[in-house]
PDB file of C-alpha atoms and ligand atoms in Angstrom:
ATOM      1  CA  MET A   1       9.175   0.766 -17.744  1.00 61.00           C
ATOM      2  CA  LYS A   2       7.172  -2.289 -16.766  1.00 87.00           C
ATOM      3  CA  LYS A   3       5.798  -1.883 -13.238  1.00 96.00           C
ATOM      4  CA  ILE A   4       4.503   1.236 -11.551  1.00 98.00           C
ATOM      5  CA  ILE A   5       4.402   0.482  -7.838  1.00 98.00           C
ATOM      6  CA  LEU A   6       2.431   2.568  -5.351  1.00 98.00           C
ATOM      7  CA  LEU A   7       3.358   2.262  -1.686  1.00 98.00           C
ATOM      8  CA  GLY A   8       2.644   3.991   1.585  1.00 98.00           C
ATOM      9  CA  TYR A   9       0.742   3.739   4.842  1.00 98.00           C
ATOM     10  CA  MET A  10      -2.791   2.280   5.125  1.00 98.00           C
ATOM     11  CA  GLY A  11      -5.292   4.847   3.896  1.00 98.00           C
ATOM     12  CA  CYS A  12      -2.817   6.921   1.843  1.00 98.00           C
ATOM     13  CA  GLY A  13      -4.811   5.897  -1.269  1.00 98.00           C
ATOM     14  CA  LYS A  14      -2.755   3.174  -2.964  1.00 98.00           C
ATOM     15  CA  SER A  15      -5.771   1.131  -4.088  1.00 96.00           C
ATOM     16  CA  THR A  16      -7.855   4.171  -5.099  1.00 97.00           C
ATOM     17  CA  ILE A  17      -5.038   5.932  -6.952  1.00 98.00           C
ATOM     18  CA  ALA A  18      -3.850   2.742  -8.690  1.00 97.00           C
ATOM     19  CA  GLN A  19      -7.343   2.192 -10.080  1.00 97.00           C
ATOM     20  CA  ASN A  20      -7.687   5.790 -11.280  1.00 98.00           C
ATOM     21  CA  LEU A  21      -4.179   5.919 -12.739  1.00 98.00           C
ATOM     22  CA  SER A  22      -5.041   2.759 -14.633  1.00 97.00           C
ATOM     23  CA  LYS A  23      -8.148   4.392 -16.153  1.00 97.00           C
ATOM     24  CA  THR A  24      -6.103   7.392 -17.309  1.00 97.00           C
ATOM     25  CA  THR A  25      -3.139   5.467 -18.704  1.00 96.00           C
ATOM     26  CA  ASN A  26      -4.871   2.270 -19.863  1.00 97.00           C
ATOM     27  CA  ILE A  27      -2.161   0.315 -18.055  1.00 97.00           C
ATOM     28  CA  PRO A  28      -3.809  -2.566 -16.158  1.00 97.00           C
ATOM     29  CA  PHE A  29      -3.707  -2.360 -12.380  1.00 97.00           C
ATOM     30  CA  LEU A  30      -3.347  -5.010  -9.707  1.00 97.00           C
ATOM     31  CA  ASP A  31      -3.965  -4.603  -6.007  1.00 97.00           C
ATOM     32  CA  LEU A  32      -1.593  -6.868  -4.089  1.00 98.00           C
ATOM     33  CA  ASP A  33      -4.142  -7.469  -1.290  1.00 98.00           C
ATOM     34  CA  ASN A  34      -6.823  -8.461  -3.838  1.00 98.00           C
ATOM     35  CA  CYS A  35      -4.406 -10.883  -5.521  1.00 98.00           C
ATOM     36  CA  ILE A  36      -3.604 -12.477  -2.135  1.00 98.00           C
ATOM     37  CA  GLU A  37      -7.324 -12.742  -1.299  1.00 98.00           C
ATOM     38  CA  LYS A  38      -8.094 -14.420  -4.629  1.00 98.00           C
ATOM     39  CA  LYS A  39      -5.251 -16.910  -4.330  1.00 98.00           C
ATOM     40  CA  ALA A  40      -6.003 -17.791  -0.687  1.00 97.00           C
ATOM     41  CA  ASN A  41      -9.759 -17.650  -1.265  1.00 98.00           C
ATOM     42  CA  LEU A  42      -9.979 -15.742   2.022  1.00 98.00           C
ATOM     43  CA  SER A  43     -10.266 -12.054   2.895  1.00 97.00           C
ATOM     44  CA  ILE A  44      -7.227 -10.286   4.404  1.00 97.00           C
ATOM     45  CA  LYS A  45      -9.148 -10.191   7.694  1.00 96.00           C
ATOM     46  CA  GLU A  46      -9.766 -13.955   7.560  1.00 97.00           C
ATOM     47  CA  ILE A  47      -6.111 -14.682   6.730  1.00 98.00           C
ATOM     48  CA  PHE A  48      -5.024 -12.696   9.807  1.00 97.00           C
ATOM     49  CA  GLU A  49      -7.673 -14.376  12.003  1.00 96.00           C
ATOM     50  CA  LYS A  50      -7.097 -17.942  10.853  1.00 97.00           C
ATOM     51  CA  HIS A  51      -3.368 -17.995  10.188  1.00 97.00           C
ATOM     52  CA  GLY A  52      -1.866 -14.895  11.831  1.00 97.00           C
ATOM     53  CA  GLU A  53       0.184 -11.975  10.534  1.00 97.00           C
ATOM     54  CA  ILE A  54       3.426 -13.911   9.935  1.00 97.00           C
ATOM     55  CA  TYR A  55       1.637 -16.226   7.504  1.00 98.00           C
ATOM     56  CA  PHE A  56       0.069 -13.200   5.777  1.00 98.00           C
ATOM     57  CA  ARG A  57       3.531 -11.628   5.337  1.00 98.00           C
ATOM     58  CA  LYS A  58       4.734 -14.853   3.687  1.00 98.00           C
ATOM     59  CA  LEU A  59       1.840 -14.832   1.211  1.00 98.00           C
ATOM     60  CA  GLU A  60       2.384 -11.108   0.617  1.00 98.00           C
ATOM     61  CA  HIS A  61       6.069 -11.585  -0.238  1.00 98.00           C
ATOM     62  CA  GLU A  62       5.333 -14.540  -2.533  1.00 98.00           C
ATOM     63  CA  MET A  63       2.603 -12.635  -4.375  1.00 98.00           C
ATOM     64  CA  PHE A  64       4.781  -9.517  -4.737  1.00 97.00           C
ATOM     65  CA  VAL A  65       7.583 -11.586  -6.294  1.00 97.00           C
ATOM     66  CA  GLU A  66       5.053 -13.359  -8.540  1.00 96.00           C
ATOM     67  CA  LEU A  67       3.599 -10.059  -9.812  1.00 96.00           C
ATOM     68  CA  LEU A  68       7.077  -8.677 -10.494  1.00 95.00           C
ATOM     69  CA  GLN A  69       7.983 -11.783 -12.474  1.00 92.00           C
ATOM     70  CA  SER A  70       5.234 -11.264 -15.029  1.00 90.00           C
ATOM     71  CA  SER A  71       6.382  -9.515 -18.194  1.00 86.00           C
ATOM     72  CA  GLU A  72       3.193  -7.403 -18.492  1.00 90.00           C
ATOM     73  CA  ASN A  73       3.198  -3.659 -17.892  1.00 94.00           C
ATOM     74  CA  SER A  74       1.135  -2.973 -14.780  1.00 97.00           C
ATOM     75  CA  ILE A  75       0.309  -0.601 -11.969  1.00 98.00           C
ATOM     76  CA  ILE A  76       0.602  -2.381  -8.626  1.00 98.00           C
ATOM     77  CA  GLY A  77      -0.929  -1.057  -5.407  1.00 98.00           C
ATOM     78  CA  LEU A  78       0.940  -2.636  -2.483  1.00 98.00           C
ATOM     79  CA  GLY A  79      -0.366  -3.231   1.024  1.00 98.00           C
ATOM     80  CA  GLY A  80       0.761  -0.714   3.640  1.00 98.00           C
ATOM     81  CA  GLY A  81       3.188  -3.188   5.191  1.00 98.00           C
ATOM     82  CA  THR A  82       4.607  -4.718   2.013  1.00 98.00           C
ATOM     83  CA  PRO A  83       7.892  -2.755   1.840  1.00 98.00           C
ATOM     84  CA  CYS A  84       8.558  -3.379   5.544  1.00 98.00           C
ATOM     85  CA  TYR A  85       8.945  -7.180   5.462  1.00 97.00           C
ATOM     86  CA  ALA A  86      11.054  -9.888   3.790  1.00 96.00           C
ATOM     87  CA  ASN A  87      13.401  -7.359   2.170  1.00 93.00           C
ATOM     88  CA  ASN A  88      10.578  -6.358  -0.162  1.00 97.00           C
ATOM     89  CA  HIS A  89      11.928  -2.788  -0.047  1.00 97.00           C
ATOM     90  CA  GLU A  90      14.976  -3.952  -2.032  1.00 95.00           C
ATOM     91  CA  LEU A  91      12.643  -4.847  -4.909  1.00 94.00           C
ATOM     92  CA  LEU A  92      11.510  -1.204  -5.155  1.00 93.00           C
ATOM     93  CA  LYS A  93      14.882  -0.249  -6.647  1.00 89.00           C
ATOM     94  CA  ARG A  94      14.800  -2.532  -9.675  1.00 91.00           C
ATOM     95  CA  ASP A  95      15.363  -1.053 -13.135  1.00 91.00           C
ATOM     96  CA  ASP A  96      12.054  -2.383 -14.433  1.00 92.00           C
ATOM     97  CA  VAL A  97      10.170  -0.697 -11.579  1.00 96.00           C
ATOM     98  CA  VAL A  98       9.000   2.867 -10.934  1.00 97.00           C
ATOM     99  CA  SER A  99       8.231   2.983  -7.209  1.00 97.00           C
ATOM    100  CA  ILE A 100       6.204   5.873  -5.800  1.00 98.00           C
ATOM    101  CA  TYR A 101       5.609   6.609  -2.113  1.00 98.00           C
ATOM    102  CA  LEU A 102       2.216   8.238  -1.558  1.00 98.00           C
ATOM    103  CA  LYS A 103       3.113  10.314   1.466  1.00 98.00           C
ATOM    104  CA  ALA A 104       0.322  11.358   3.826  1.00 98.00           C
ATOM    105  CA  SER A 105       0.332  13.135   7.199  1.00 98.00           C
ATOM    106  CA  ILE A 106      -0.961  11.494  10.373  1.00 98.00           C
ATOM    107  CA  ASP A 107      -4.089  13.712  10.201  1.00 98.00           C
ATOM    108  CA  THR A 108      -4.877  12.685   6.612  1.00 98.00           C
ATOM    109  CA  LEU A 109      -4.391   9.001   7.444  1.00 98.00           C
ATOM    110  CA  TYR A 110      -6.438   9.220  10.622  1.00 98.00           C
ATOM    111  CA  ASN A 111      -9.316  11.028   8.877  1.00 97.00           C
ATOM    112  CA  ARG A 112      -9.420   8.466   6.073  1.00 96.00           C
ATOM    113  CA  LEU A 113      -9.028   5.405   8.293  1.00 97.00           C
ATOM    114  CA  VAL A 114     -11.336   6.286  11.158  1.00 94.00           C
ATOM    115  CA  TYR A 115     -14.438   5.184   9.221  1.00 91.00           C
ATOM    116  CA  ASN A 116     -12.575   2.625   7.093  1.00 92.00           C
ATOM    117  CA  LYS A 117     -10.881   0.374   9.596  1.00 95.00           C
ATOM    118  CA  SER A 118     -13.024  -2.772   9.707  1.00 92.00           C
ATOM    119  CA  LYS A 119     -11.219  -4.557   6.850  1.00 93.00           C
ATOM    120  CA  ARG A 120      -7.800  -3.609   8.219  1.00 96.00           C
ATOM    121  CA  PRO A 121      -6.964  -6.118  10.961  1.00 96.00           C
ATOM    122  CA  LEU A 122      -4.089  -4.089  12.436  1.00 96.00           C
ATOM    123  CA  ILE A 123      -6.443  -1.253  13.482  1.00 97.00           C
ATOM    124  CA  ALA A 124      -9.932  -2.817  13.326  1.00 96.00           C
ATOM    125  CA  ASN A 125     -10.375  -3.129  17.090  1.00 95.00           C
ATOM    126  CA  MET A 126      -8.837   0.182  18.182  1.00 96.00           C
ATOM    127  CA  ASP A 127     -10.744   3.120  19.586  1.00 94.00           C
ATOM    128  CA  GLU A 128     -10.110   6.552  18.090  1.00 94.00           C
ATOM    129  CA  GLU A 129      -7.474   7.742  20.535  1.00 95.00           C
ATOM    130  CA  GLU A 130      -5.581   4.440  20.378  1.00 97.00           C
ATOM    131  CA  MET A 131      -5.685   4.525  16.581  1.00 97.00           C
ATOM    132  CA  ARG A 132      -4.258   8.026  16.296  1.00 97.00           C
ATOM    133  CA  GLU A 133      -1.346   7.115  18.567  1.00 97.00           C
ATOM    134  CA  PHE A 134      -0.784   3.834  16.716  1.00 98.00           C
ATOM    135  CA  ILE A 135      -0.696   5.554  13.310  1.00 98.00           C
ATOM    136  CA  ALA A 136       1.816   8.138  14.568  1.00 98.00           C
ATOM    137  CA  LYS A 137       4.252   5.537  15.946  1.00 98.00           C
ATOM    138  CA  HIS A 138       3.758   3.014  13.163  1.00 98.00           C
ATOM    139  CA  LEU A 139       4.226   5.594  10.399  1.00 98.00           C
ATOM    140  CA  PHE A 140       7.460   6.718  12.044  1.00 98.00           C
ATOM    141  CA  ASP A 141       8.748   3.111  12.163  1.00 97.00           C
ATOM    142  CA  ARG A 142       7.731   2.364   8.596  1.00 98.00           C
ATOM    143  CA  SER A 143       8.988   5.575   7.000  1.00 97.00           C
ATOM    144  CA  PHE A 144      12.498   4.113   6.767  1.00 97.00           C
ATOM    145  CA  TYR A 145      11.167   1.500   4.334  1.00 97.00           C
ATOM    146  CA  TYR A 146       8.824   3.840   2.459  1.00 98.00           C
ATOM    147  CA  ASN A 147      11.743   6.168   1.806  1.00 96.00           C
ATOM    148  CA  HIS A 148      13.364   3.485  -0.352  1.00 95.00           C
ATOM    149  CA  ALA A 149      10.875   4.383  -3.090  1.00 97.00           C
ATOM    150  CA  GLN A 150      12.362   6.086  -6.152  1.00 96.00           C
ATOM    151  CA  HIS A 151       9.771   8.899  -6.024  1.00 97.00           C
ATOM    152  CA  LYS A 152       7.575  10.586  -3.446  1.00 98.00           C
ATOM    153  CA  VAL A 153       4.216  12.271  -3.942  1.00 98.00           C
ATOM    154  CA  SER A 154       2.531  14.206  -1.153  1.00 98.00           C
ATOM    155  CA  VAL A 155      -1.183  13.402  -1.083  1.00 98.00           C
ATOM    156  CA  ASP A 156      -2.376  15.751   1.686  1.00 98.00           C
ATOM    157  CA  ASP A 157      -5.269  17.993   0.621  1.00 97.00           C
ATOM    158  CA  LYS A 158      -5.184  16.649  -2.930  1.00 98.00           C
ATOM    159  CA  THR A 159      -8.056  15.149  -4.869  1.00 98.00           C
ATOM    160  CA  VAL A 160      -7.616  11.758  -6.501  1.00 98.00           C
ATOM    161  CA  GLU A 161      -7.278  13.535  -9.860  1.00 98.00           C
ATOM    162  CA  GLU A 162      -4.539  15.856  -8.553  1.00 98.00           C
ATOM    163  CA  THR A 163      -2.509  12.941  -7.186  1.00 98.00           C
ATOM    164  CA  VAL A 164      -2.935  11.058 -10.474  1.00 98.00           C
ATOM    165  CA  GLN A 165      -1.677  14.179 -12.283  1.00 98.00           C
ATOM    166  CA  ASP A 166       1.422  14.345 -10.028  1.00 98.00           C
ATOM    167  CA  ILE A 167       2.175  10.710 -10.861  1.00 98.00           C
ATOM    168  CA  LEU A 168       1.735  11.316 -14.597  1.00 97.00           C
ATOM    169  CA  GLU A 169       4.375  14.064 -14.338  1.00 97.00           C
ATOM    170  CA  ILE A 170       6.806  11.587 -12.758  1.00 96.00           C
ATOM    171  CA  LEU A 171       6.112   9.077 -15.518  1.00 95.00           C
ATOM    172  CA  ALA A 172       6.429  11.617 -18.353  1.00 94.00           C
TER     173      ALA A 172
HETATM  174  N1  LIG B 201      -7.831  12.448  -2.336  1.00 64.22           N
HETATM  175  C1  LIG B 201      -7.942  11.154  -2.051  1.00 64.22           C
HETATM  176  N2  LIG B 201      -7.069  10.275  -2.583  1.00 64.22           N
HETATM  177  C2  LIG B 201      -7.165   8.947  -2.274  1.00 64.22           C
HETATM  178  N3  LIG B 201      -8.100   8.416  -1.450  1.00 64.22           N
HETATM  179  C3  LIG B 201      -8.998   9.261  -0.917  1.00 64.22           C
HETATM  180  C4  LIG B 201      -8.947  10.643  -1.195  1.00 64.22           C
HETATM  181  N4  LIG B 201      -9.948  11.227  -0.497  1.00 64.22           N
HETATM  182  C5  LIG B 201     -10.589  10.255   0.163  1.00 64.22           C
HETATM  183  N5  LIG B 201     -10.033   9.072  -0.082  1.00 64.22           N
HETATM  184  C6  LIG B 201     -10.509   7.812   0.510  1.00 64.22           C
HETATM  185  O1  LIG B 201      -9.470   7.315   1.358  1.00 64.22           O
HETATM  186  C7  LIG B 201      -9.486   5.897   1.351  1.00 64.22           C
HETATM  187  C8  LIG B 201      -8.149   5.448   0.844  1.00 64.22           C
HETATM  188  O2  LIG B 201      -8.181   4.071   0.882  1.00 64.22           O
HETATM  189  P1  LIG B 201      -7.394   3.120  -0.091  1.00 64.22           P
HETATM  190  O3  LIG B 201      -7.384   3.591  -1.490  1.00 64.22           O
HETATM  191  O4  LIG B 201      -7.961   1.782   0.207  1.00 64.22           O
HETATM  192  O5  LIG B 201      -5.926   3.289   0.521  1.00 64.22           O
HETATM  193  P2  LIG B 201      -4.809   2.215   0.736  1.00 64.22           P
HETATM  194  O6  LIG B 201      -4.947   1.173  -0.338  1.00 64.22           O
HETATM  195  O7  LIG B 201      -3.547   3.015   0.645  1.00 64.22           O
HETATM  196  O8  LIG B 201      -5.032   1.677   2.119  1.00 64.22           O
HETATM  197  C9  LIG B 201     -10.633   5.475   0.413  1.00 64.22           C
HETATM  198  O9  LIG B 201     -11.803   5.283   1.176  1.00 64.22           O
HETATM  199  C10 LIG B 201     -10.790   6.707  -0.490  1.00 64.22           C
HETATM  200  O10 LIG B 201     -12.079   6.833  -1.031  1.00 64.22           O
HETATM  201  O1  LIG B 202      -0.233  -1.828   6.717  1.00 64.22           O
HETATM  202  C1  LIG B 202      -0.381  -3.081   6.765  1.00 64.22           C
HETATM  203  O2  LIG B 202       0.419  -3.818   7.368  1.00 64.22           O
HETATM  204  C2  LIG B 202      -1.524  -3.669   6.034  1.00 64.22           C
HETATM  205  C3  LIG B 202      -2.171  -2.908   5.098  1.00 64.22           C
HETATM  206  C4  LIG B 202      -3.325  -3.399   4.332  1.00 64.22           C
HETATM  207  O3  LIG B 202      -3.344  -2.805   3.027  1.00 64.22           O
HETATM  208  P1  LIG B 202      -3.763  -1.254   2.779  1.00 64.22           P
HETATM  209  O4  LIG B 202      -2.552  -0.422   3.050  1.00 64.22           O
HETATM  210  O5  LIG B 202      -4.180  -1.210   1.355  1.00 64.22           O
HETATM  211  O6  LIG B 202      -4.880  -0.956   3.747  1.00 64.22           O
HETATM  212  C5  LIG B 202      -3.292  -4.925   4.222  1.00 64.22           C
HETATM  213  O7  LIG B 202      -2.220  -5.337   3.406  1.00 64.22           O
HETATM  214  C6  LIG B 202      -3.172  -5.532   5.587  1.00 64.22           C
HETATM  215  O8  LIG B 202      -4.315  -5.191   6.327  1.00 64.22           O
HETATM  216  C7  LIG B 202      -1.909  -5.078   6.323  1.00 64.22           C
HETATM  217 MG1  LIG B 203      -5.190  -0.911  -0.385  1.00 64.22          MG
END
């Protein structure tokens, strides 16, 4: 195994869980959004504002391919949209990849995102009611792609440590 890939909707915990899984396993972790920000020298919000979403999706695909090309073992936290563009979902099936969908309910996502939306351009300007409806529809549309993951872990009502434990069982 070379790459452990965490995917799922915004707020499901990809970045948080990747970091904690890395501490437990001593496998280095990379957050795809952070890698894009470093390379572009702009925040995700600024990339969306200055260049638009289509340009962001291009950078996202290029960075995903670049991270997969490295021969290092790593834990990679994707962005919520990564599997849904540029056939990125096909890359989740590779033999050198363990892909894990962190599955969260609409309520879990809403509760985590409602006070954490400012850095997420797709929802940053929505009011609460609009956001709940958006998450419900968007999650439904994206689930097709998320379900290409090799494994699924439900994260509802679990602590970070419990989710990390579930992932360790998959990796064992
Ligand atoms: N049990 C939990 N597992 C993961 N994240 C949690 C949990 N409880 C609360 N959170 C919070 O939810 C948010 C998840 O955000 P993040 O890790 O950035 O998700 P993603 O990268 O999938 O968008 C963080 O603010 C995190 O602290
Ligand atoms: O769902 C999406 O399309 C996005 C999710 C974000 O990552 P997180 O899922 O880590 O918030 C980030 O890549 C960008 O704002 C777009
Ligand atoms: Mg993230």
